[in-house]
Coordinates of N, CA and C in Angstrom, one line a residue:
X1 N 0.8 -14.1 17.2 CA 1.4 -14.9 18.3 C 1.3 -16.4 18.0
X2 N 0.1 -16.6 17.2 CA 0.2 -18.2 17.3 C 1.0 -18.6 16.5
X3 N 0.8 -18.0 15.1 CA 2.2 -18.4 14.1 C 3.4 -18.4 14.8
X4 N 4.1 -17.5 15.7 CA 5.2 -18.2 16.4 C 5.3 -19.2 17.0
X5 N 4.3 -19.2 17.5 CA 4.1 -20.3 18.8 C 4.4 -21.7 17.8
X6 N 3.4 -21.8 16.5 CA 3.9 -23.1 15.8 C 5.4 -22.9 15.4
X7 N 5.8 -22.0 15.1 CA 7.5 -22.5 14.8 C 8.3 -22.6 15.6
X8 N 8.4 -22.2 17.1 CA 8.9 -22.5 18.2 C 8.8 -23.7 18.4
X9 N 7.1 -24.5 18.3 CA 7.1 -25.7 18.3 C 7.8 -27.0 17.4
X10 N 7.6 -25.9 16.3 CA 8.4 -27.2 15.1 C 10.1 -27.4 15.6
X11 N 10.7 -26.1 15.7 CA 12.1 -26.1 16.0 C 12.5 -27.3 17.1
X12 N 11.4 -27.1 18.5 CA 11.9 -28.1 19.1 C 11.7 -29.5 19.2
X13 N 10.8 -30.1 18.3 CA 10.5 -31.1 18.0 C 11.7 -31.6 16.9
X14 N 12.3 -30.8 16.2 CA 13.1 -31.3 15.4 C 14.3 -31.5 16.5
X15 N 15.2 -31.1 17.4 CA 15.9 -30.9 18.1 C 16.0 -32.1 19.1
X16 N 15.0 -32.5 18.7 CA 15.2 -33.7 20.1 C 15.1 -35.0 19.0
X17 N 14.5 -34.9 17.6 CA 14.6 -35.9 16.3 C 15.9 -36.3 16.4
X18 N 16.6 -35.0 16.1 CA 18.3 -35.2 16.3 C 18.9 -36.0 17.0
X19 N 19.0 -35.3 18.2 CA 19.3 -35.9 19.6 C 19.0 -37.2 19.8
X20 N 18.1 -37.6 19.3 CA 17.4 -39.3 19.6 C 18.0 -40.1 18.4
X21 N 18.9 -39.7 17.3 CA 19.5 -40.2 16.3 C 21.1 -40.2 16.5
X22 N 21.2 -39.3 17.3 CA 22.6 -39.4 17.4 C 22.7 -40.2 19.0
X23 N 22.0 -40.7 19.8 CA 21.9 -41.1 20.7 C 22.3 -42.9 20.0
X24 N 21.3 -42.9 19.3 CA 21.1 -44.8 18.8 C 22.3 -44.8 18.5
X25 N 22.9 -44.1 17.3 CA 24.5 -44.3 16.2 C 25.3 -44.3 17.5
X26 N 24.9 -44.2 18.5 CA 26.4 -44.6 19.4 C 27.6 -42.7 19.4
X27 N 26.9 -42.3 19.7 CA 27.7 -41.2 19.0 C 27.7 -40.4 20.4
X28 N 27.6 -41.2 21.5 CA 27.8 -40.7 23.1 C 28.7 -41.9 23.6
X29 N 29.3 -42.6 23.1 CA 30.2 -43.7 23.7 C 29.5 -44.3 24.8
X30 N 27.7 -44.5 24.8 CA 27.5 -45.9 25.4 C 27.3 -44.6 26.5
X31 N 27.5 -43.4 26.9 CA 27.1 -42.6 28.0 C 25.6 -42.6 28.0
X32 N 25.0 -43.1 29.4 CA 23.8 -42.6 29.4 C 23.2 -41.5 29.7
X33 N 22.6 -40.8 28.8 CA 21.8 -39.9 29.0 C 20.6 -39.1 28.7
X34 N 20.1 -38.6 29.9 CA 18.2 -38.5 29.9 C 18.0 -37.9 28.4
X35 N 17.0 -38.1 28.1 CA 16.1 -37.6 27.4 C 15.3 -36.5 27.2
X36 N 15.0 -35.9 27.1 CA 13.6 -34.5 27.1 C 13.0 -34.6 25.9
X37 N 11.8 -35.1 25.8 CA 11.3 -35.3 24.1 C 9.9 -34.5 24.2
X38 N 10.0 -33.6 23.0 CA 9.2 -32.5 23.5 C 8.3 -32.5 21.9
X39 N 7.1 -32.9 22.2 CA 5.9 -33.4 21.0 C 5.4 -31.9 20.5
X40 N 5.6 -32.0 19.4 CA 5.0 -30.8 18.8 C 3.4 -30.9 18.8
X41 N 2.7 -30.1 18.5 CA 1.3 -30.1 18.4 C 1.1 -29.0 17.2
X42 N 0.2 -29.7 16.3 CA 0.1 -28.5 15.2 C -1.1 -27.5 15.8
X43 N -0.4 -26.3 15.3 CA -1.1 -25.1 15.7 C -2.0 -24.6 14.2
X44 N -2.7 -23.9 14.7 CA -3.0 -23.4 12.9 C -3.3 -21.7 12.9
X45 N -3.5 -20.9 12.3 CA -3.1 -19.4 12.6 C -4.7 -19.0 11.4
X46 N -5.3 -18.3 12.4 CA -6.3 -17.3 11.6 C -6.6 -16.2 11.3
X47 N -6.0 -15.5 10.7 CA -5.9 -14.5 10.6 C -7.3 -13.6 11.2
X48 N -7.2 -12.5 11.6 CA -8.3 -11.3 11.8 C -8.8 -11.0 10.7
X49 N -10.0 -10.7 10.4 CA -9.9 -9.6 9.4 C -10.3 -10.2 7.9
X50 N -9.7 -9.2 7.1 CA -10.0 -9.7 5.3 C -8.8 -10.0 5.2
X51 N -8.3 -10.9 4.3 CA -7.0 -11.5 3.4 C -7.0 -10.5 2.3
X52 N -5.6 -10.0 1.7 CA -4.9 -9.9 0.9 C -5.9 -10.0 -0.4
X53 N -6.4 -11.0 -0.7 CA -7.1 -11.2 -1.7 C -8.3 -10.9 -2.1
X54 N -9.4 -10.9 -0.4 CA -10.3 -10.2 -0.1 C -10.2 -8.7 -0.3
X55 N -9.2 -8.3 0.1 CA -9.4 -7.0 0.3 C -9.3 -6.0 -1.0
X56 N -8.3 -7.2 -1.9 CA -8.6 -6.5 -3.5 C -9.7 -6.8 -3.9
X57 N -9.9 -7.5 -3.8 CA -11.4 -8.1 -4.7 C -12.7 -7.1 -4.5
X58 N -12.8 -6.8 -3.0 CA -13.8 -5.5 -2.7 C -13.1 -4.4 -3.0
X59 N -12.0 -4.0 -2.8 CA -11.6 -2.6 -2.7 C -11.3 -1.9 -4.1
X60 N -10.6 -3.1 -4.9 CA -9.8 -2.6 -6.6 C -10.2 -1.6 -7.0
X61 N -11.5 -1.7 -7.5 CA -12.3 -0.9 -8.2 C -12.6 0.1 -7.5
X62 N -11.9 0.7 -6.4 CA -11.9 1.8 -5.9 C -10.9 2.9 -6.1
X63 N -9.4 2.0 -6.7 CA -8.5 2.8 -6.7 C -8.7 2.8 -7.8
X64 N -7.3 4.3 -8.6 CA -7.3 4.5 -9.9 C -6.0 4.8 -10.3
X65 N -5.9 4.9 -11.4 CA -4.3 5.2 -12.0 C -4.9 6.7 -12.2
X66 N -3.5 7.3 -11.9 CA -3.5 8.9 -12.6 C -2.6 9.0 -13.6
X67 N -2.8 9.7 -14.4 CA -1.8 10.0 -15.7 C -1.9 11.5 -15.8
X68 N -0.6 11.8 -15.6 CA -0.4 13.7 -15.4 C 0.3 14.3 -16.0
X69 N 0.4 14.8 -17.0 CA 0.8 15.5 -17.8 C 1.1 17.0 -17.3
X70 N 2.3 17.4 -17.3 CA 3.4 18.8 -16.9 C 3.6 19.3 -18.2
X71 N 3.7 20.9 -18.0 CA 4.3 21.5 -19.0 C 5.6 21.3 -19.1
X72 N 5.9 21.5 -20.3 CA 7.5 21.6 -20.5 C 8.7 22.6 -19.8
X73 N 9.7 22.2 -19.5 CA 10.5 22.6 -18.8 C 11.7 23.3 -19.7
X74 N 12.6 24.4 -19.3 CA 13.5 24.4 -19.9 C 14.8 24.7 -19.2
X75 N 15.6 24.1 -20.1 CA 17.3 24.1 -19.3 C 18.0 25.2 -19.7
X76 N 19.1 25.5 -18.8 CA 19.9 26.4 -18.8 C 20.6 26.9 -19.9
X77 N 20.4 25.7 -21.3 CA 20.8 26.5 -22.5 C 19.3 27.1 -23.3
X78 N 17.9 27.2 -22.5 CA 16.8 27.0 -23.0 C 16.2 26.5 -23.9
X79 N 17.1 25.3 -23.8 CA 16.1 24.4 -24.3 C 14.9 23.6 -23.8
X80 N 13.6 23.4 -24.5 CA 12.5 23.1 -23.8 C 13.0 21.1 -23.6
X81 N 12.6 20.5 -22.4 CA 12.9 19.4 -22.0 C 11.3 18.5 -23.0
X82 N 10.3 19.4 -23.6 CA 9.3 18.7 -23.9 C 8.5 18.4 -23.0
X83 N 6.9 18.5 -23.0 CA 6.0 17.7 -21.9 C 6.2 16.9 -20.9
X84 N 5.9 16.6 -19.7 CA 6.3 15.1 -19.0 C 5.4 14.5 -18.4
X85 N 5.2 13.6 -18.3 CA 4.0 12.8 -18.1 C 4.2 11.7 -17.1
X86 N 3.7 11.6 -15.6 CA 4.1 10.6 -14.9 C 2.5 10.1 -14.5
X87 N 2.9 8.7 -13.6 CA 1.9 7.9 -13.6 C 1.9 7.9 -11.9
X88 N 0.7 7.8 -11.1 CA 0.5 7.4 -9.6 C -1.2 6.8 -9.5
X89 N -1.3 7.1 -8.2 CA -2.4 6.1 -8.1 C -3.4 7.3 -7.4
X90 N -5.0 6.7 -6.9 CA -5.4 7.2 -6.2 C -6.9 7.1 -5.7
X91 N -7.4 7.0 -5.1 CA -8.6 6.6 -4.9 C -9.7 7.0 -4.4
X92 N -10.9 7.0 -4.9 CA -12.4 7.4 -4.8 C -12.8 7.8 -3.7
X93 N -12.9 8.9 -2.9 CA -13.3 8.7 -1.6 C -14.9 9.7 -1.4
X94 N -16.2 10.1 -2.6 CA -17.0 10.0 -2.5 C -17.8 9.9 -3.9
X95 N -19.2 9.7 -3.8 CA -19.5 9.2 -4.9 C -20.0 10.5 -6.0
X96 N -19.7 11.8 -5.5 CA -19.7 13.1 -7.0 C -18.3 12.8 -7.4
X97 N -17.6 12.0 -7.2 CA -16.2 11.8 -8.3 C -15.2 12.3 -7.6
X98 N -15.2 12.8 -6.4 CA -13.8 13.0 -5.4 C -12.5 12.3 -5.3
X99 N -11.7 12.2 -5.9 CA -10.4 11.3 -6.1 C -9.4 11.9 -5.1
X100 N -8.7 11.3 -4.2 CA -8.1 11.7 -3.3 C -6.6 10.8 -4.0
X101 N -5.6 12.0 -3.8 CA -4.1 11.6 -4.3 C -3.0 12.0 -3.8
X102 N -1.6 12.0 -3.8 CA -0.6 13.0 -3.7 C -0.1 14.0 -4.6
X103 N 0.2 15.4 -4.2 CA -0.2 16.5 -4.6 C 1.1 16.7 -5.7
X104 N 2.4 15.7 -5.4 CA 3.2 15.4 -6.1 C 3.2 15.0 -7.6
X105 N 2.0 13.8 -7.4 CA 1.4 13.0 -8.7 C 1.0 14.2 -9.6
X106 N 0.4 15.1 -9.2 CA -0.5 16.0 -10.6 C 0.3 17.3 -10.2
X107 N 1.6 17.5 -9.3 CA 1.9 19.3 -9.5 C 3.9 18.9 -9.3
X108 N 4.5 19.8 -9.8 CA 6.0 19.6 -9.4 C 6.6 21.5 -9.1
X109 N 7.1 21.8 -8.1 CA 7.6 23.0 -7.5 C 6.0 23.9 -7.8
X110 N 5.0 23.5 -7.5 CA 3.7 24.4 -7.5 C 2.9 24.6 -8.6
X111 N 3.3 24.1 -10.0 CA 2.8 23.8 -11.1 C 2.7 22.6 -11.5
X112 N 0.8 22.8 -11.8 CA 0.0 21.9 -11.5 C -0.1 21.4 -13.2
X113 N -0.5 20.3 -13.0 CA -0.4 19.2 -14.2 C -1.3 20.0 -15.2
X114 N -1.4 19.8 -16.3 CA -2.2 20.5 -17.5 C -3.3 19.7 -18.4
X115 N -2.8 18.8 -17.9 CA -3.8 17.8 -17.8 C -3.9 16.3 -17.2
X116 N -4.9 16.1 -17.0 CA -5.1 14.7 -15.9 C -5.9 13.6 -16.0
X117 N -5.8 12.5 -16.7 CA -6.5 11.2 -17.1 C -6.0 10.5 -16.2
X118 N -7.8 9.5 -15.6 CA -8.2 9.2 -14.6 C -8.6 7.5 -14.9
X119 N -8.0 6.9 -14.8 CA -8.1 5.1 -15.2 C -9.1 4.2 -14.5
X120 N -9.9 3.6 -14.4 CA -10.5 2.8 -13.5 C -10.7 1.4 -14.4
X121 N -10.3 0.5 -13.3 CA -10.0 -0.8 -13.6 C -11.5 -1.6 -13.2
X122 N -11.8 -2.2 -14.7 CA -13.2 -2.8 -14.0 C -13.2 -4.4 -13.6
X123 N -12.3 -4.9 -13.4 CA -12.4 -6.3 -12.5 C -12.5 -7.4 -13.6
X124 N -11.8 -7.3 -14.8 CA -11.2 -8.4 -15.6 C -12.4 -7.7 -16.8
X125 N -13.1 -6.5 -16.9 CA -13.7 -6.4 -18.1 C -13.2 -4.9 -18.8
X126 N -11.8 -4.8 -18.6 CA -10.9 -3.4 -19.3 C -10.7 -2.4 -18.3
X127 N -10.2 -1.3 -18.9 CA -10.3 -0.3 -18.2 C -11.4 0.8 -18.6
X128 N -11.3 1.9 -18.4 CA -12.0 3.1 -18.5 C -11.6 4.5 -18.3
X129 N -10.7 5.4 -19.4 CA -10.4 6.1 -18.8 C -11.0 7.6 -19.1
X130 N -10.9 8.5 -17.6 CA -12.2 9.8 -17.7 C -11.3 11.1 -17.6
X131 N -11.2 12.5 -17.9 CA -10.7 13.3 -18.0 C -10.8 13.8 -16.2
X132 N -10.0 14.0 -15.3 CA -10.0 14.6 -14.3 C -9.4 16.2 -14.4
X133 N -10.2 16.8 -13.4 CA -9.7 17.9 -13.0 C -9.3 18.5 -11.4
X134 N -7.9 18.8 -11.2 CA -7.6 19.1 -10.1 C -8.2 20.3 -9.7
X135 N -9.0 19.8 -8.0 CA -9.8 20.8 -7.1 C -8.8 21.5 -6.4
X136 N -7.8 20.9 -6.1 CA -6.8 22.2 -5.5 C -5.2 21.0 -4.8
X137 N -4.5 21.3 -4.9 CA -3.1 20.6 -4.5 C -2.5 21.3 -3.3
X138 N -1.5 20.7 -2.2 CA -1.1 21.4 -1.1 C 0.5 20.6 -0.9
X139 N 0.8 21.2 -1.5 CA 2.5 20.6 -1.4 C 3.2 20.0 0.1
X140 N 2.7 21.1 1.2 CA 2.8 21.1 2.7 C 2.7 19.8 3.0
X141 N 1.2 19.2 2.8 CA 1.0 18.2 3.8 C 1.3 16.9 1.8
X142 N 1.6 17.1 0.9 CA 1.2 16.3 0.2 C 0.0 15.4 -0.2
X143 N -0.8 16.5 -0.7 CA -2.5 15.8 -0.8 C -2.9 16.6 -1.9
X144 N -3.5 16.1 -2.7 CA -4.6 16.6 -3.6 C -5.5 16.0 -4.1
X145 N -6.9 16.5 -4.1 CA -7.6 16.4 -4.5 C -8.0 16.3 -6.2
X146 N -8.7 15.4 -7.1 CA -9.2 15.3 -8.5 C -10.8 14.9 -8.0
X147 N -11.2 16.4 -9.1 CA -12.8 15.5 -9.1 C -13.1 15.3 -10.9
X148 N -13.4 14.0 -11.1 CA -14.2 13.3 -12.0 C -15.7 13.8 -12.6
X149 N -16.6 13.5 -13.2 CA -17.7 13.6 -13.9 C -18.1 12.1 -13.7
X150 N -18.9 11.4 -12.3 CA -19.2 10.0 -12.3 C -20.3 9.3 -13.6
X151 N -21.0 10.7 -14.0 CA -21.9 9.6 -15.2 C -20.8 9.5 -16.4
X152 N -19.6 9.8 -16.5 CA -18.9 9.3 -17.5 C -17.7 8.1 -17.2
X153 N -17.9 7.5 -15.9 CA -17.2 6.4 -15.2 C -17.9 5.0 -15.2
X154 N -17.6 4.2 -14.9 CA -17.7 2.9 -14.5 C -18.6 3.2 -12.6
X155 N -19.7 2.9 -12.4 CA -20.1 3.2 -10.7 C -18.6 3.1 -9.8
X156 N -19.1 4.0 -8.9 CA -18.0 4.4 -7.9 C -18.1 3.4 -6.8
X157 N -17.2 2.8 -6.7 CA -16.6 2.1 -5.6 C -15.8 3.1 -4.3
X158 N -16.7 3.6 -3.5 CA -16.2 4.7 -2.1 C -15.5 3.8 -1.4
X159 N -14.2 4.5 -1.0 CA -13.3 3.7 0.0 C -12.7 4.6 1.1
X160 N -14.1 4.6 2.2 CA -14.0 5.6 2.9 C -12.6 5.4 3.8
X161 N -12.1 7.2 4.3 CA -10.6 7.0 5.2 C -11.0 6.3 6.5
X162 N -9.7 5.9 6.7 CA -9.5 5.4 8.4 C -9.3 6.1 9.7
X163 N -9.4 5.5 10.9 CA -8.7 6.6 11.8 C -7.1 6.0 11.8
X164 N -6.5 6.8 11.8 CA -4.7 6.8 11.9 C -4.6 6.5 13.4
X165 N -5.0 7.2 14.1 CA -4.7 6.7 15.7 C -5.5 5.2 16.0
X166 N -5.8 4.5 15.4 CA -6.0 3.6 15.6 C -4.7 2.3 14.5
X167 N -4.0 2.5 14.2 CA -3.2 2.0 13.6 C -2.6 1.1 14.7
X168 N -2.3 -0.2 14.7 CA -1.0 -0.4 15.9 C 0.3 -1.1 14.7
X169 N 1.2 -1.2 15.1 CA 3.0 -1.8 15.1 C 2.3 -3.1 14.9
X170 N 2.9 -3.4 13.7 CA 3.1 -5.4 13.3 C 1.5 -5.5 12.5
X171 N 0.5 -4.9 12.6 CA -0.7 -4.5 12.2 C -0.6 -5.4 10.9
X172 N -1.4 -6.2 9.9 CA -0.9 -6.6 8.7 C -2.1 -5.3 7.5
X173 N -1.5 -5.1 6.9 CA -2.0 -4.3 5.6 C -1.1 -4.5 4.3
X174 N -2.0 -3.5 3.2 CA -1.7 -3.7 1.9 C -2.0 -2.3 1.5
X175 N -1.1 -2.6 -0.2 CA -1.4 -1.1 -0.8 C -1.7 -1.9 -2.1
X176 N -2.5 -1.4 -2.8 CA -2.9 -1.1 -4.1 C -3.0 0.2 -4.5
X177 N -1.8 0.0 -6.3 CA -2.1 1.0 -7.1 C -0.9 0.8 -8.0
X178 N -0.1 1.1 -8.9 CA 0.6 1.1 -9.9 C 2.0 1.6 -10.3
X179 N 2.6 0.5 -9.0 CA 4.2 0.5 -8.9 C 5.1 0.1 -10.4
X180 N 5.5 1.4 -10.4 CA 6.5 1.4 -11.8 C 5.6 1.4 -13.3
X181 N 4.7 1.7 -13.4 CA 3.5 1.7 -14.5 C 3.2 0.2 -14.3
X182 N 3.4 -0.5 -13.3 CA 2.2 -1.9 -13.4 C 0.7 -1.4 -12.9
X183 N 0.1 -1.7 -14.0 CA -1.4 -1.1 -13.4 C -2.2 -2.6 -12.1
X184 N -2.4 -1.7 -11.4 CA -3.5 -2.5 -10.2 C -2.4 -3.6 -10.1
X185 N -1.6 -3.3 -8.8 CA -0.8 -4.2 -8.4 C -1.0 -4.3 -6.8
X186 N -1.0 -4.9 -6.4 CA -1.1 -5.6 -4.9 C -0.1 -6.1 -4.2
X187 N 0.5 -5.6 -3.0 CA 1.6 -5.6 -2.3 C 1.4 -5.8 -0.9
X188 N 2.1 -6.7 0.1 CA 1.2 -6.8 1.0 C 2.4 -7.0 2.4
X189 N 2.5 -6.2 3.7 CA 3.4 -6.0 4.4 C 2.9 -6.2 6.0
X190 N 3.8 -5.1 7.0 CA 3.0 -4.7 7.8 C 3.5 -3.3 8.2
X191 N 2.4 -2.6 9.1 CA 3.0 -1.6 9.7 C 4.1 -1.9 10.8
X192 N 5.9 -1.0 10.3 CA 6.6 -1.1 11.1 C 7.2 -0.6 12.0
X193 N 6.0 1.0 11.8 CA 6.0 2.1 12.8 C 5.1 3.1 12.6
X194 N 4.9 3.8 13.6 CA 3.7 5.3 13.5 C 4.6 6.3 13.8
X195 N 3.4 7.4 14.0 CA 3.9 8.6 14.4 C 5.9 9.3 13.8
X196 N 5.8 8.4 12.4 CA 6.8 9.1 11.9 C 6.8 10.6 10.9
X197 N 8.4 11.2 10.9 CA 8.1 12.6 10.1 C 9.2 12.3 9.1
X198 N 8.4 12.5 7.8 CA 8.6 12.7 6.2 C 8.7 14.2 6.1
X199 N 9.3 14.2 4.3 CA 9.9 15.3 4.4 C 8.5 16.0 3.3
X200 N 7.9 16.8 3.1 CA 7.3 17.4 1.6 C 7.7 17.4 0.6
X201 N 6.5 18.1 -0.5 CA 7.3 18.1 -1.6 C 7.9 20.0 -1.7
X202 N 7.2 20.5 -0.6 CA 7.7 22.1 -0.4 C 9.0 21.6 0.6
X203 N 9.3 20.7 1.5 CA 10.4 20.7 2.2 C 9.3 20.9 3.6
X204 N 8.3 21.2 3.8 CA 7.5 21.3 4.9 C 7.6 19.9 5.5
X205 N 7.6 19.6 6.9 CA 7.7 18.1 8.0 C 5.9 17.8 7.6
X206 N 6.0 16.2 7.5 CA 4.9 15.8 7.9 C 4.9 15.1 9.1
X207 N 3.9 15.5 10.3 CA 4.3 14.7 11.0 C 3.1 13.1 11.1
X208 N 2.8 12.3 12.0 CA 2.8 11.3 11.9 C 2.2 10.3 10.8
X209 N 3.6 9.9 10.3 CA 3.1 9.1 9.1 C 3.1 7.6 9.3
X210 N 2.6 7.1 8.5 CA 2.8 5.6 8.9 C 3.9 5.2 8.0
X211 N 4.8 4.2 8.9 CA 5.7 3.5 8.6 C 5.5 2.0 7.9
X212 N 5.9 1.2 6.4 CA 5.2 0.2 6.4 C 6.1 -0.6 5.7
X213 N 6.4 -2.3 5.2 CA 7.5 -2.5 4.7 C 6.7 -3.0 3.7
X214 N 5.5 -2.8 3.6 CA 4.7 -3.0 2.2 C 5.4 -2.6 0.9
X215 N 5.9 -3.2 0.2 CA 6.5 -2.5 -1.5 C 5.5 -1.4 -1.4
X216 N 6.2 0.0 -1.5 CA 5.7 1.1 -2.2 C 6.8 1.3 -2.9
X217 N 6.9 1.6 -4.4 CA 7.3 2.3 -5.5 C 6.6 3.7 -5.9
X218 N 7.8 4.3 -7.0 CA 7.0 5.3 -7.6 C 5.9 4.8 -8.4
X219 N 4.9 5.4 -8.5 CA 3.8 4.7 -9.1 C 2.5 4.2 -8.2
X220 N 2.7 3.9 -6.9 CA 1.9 4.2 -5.7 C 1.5 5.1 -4.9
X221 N 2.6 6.1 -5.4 CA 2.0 7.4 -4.8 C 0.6 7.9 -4.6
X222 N 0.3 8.4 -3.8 CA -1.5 8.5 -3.7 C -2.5 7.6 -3.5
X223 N -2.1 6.2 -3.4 CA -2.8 5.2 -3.5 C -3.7 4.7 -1.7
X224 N -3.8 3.6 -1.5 CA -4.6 3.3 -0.3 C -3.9 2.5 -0.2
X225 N -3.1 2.4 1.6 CA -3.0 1.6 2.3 C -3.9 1.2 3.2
X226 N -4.2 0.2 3.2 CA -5.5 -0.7 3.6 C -5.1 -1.7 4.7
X227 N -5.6 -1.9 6.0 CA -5.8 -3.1 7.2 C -6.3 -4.2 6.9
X228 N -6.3 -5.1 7.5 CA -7.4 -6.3 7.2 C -8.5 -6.0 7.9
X229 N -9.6 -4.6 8.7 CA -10.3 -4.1 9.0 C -11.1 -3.8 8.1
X230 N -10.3 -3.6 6.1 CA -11.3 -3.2 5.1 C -11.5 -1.8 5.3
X231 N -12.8 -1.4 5.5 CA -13.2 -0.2 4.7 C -13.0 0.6 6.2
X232 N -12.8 0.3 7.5 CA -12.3 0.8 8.6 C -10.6 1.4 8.4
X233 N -10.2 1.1 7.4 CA -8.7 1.0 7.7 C -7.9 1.3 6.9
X234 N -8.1 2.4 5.7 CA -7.7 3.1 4.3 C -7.4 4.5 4.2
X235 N -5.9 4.6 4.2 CA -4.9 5.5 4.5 C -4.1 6.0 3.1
X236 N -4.0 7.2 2.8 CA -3.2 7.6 1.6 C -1.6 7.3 1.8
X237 N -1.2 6.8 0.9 CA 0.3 6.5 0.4 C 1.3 7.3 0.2
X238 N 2.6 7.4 0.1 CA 2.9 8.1 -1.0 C 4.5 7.0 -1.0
X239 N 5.3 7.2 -1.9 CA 6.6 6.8 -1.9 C 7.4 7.7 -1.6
X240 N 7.8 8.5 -1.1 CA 8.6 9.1 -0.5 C 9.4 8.6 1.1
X241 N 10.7 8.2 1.2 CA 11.1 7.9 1.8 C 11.0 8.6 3.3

């Protein structure tokens, strides 16, 4: 609210700038008329919460890249389409190595990836990457779970979930995770509705999803959308429209 309130302010202070210039230049033929001169006051706007930059800085190293490797497919003349390998995100949600993701990222029509490498980004000193293994996938609600082997990681950065009914409209948040193969990228929006229904990757309804105009791409899938509340406020992603 106060950020409006300052550009409300600015607008009409410029409006009467005008007015009082076209007044002098004679550009009323000598008509007199009143004045209303309306003084802006600078406002200044503080945000709630953690900033955008804050909330990578603590959080990064919680999320992770997935790299998922599918068996080969074949076409209607049988020929094999070769391996395929896509990239999403996903993040740490306890400290035996629990990776929480979309069930999309590591499975396609119920076959599950064949293999799964697990990236963790250590905060300007490389990466790290660990063999995962999927604990089970659920196409319905789009979720799955990877658990890790933590003594062969970088320490776990836990980025416990949020409550969803606590979400409100205009709310500001962020996602981190790796739109289009950009690794650890940071996007930042707001919630522009709740209690929405998405479609699966079975065709099953999800219902209340969060609505956000945060950049999500492919490549975010499974990732954390994050509040300026921090570690109160970390919600699974996906890109699906």
């Amino acid at each position: 609210m106060k950020r409006f309130l300052a550009g409300v302010a600015g607008g009409l202070l410029g409006a009467a700038v005008v007015f009082g210039a076209a007044f002098a230049l004679g550009a009323f033929d000598g008509t007199i008329v009143e004045q209303t001169v309306v003084k802006g006051e600078t406002v200044s706007y503080e945000a709630e919460g953690l900033t955008p930059q804050q909330i990578y800085d603590e959080h990064a190293e919680g999320v992770v890249e997935v790299v998922a490797t599918l068996l080969a497919q074949y076409d209607m003349f049988g020929q094999s389409t070769g391996p395929r390998q896509g990239i999403g995100t996903g993040f740490v949600v306890s400290e035996d190595g629990y990776i929480l993701t979309n069930s999309h990222v590591v499975s396609e029509s119920g076959q599950l990836a064949v293999d799964v490498q697990v990236v963790f980004n250590q905060d300007g000193k490389g990466t790290t990457q660990v063999t995962g293994t999927i604990v089970g996938a659920d196409d319905a609600t789009d979720v799955a779970l990877i658990k890790i082997d933590p003594s062969q990681a970088p320490e776990l950065r836990v980025l416990p979930l949020g409550d969803s009914s606590k979400v409100a409209i205009g709310e500001q948040v962020v996602a981190i995770g790796n739109p289009l193969g950009l690794e650890f990228s940071l996007s930042s929006g707001i919630v522009s509705a709740t209690d929405r229904e998405i479609q699966s990757p079975d065709g099953s309804t999800i219902v209340n999803a969060i609505q956000t105009d945060t950049s999500i791409n492919p490549g975010n899938s499974g990732g954390p959308l994050i509040d300026s509340a921090g570690p109160d406020g970390i919600f699974n992603n996906s890109d699906d429209p």
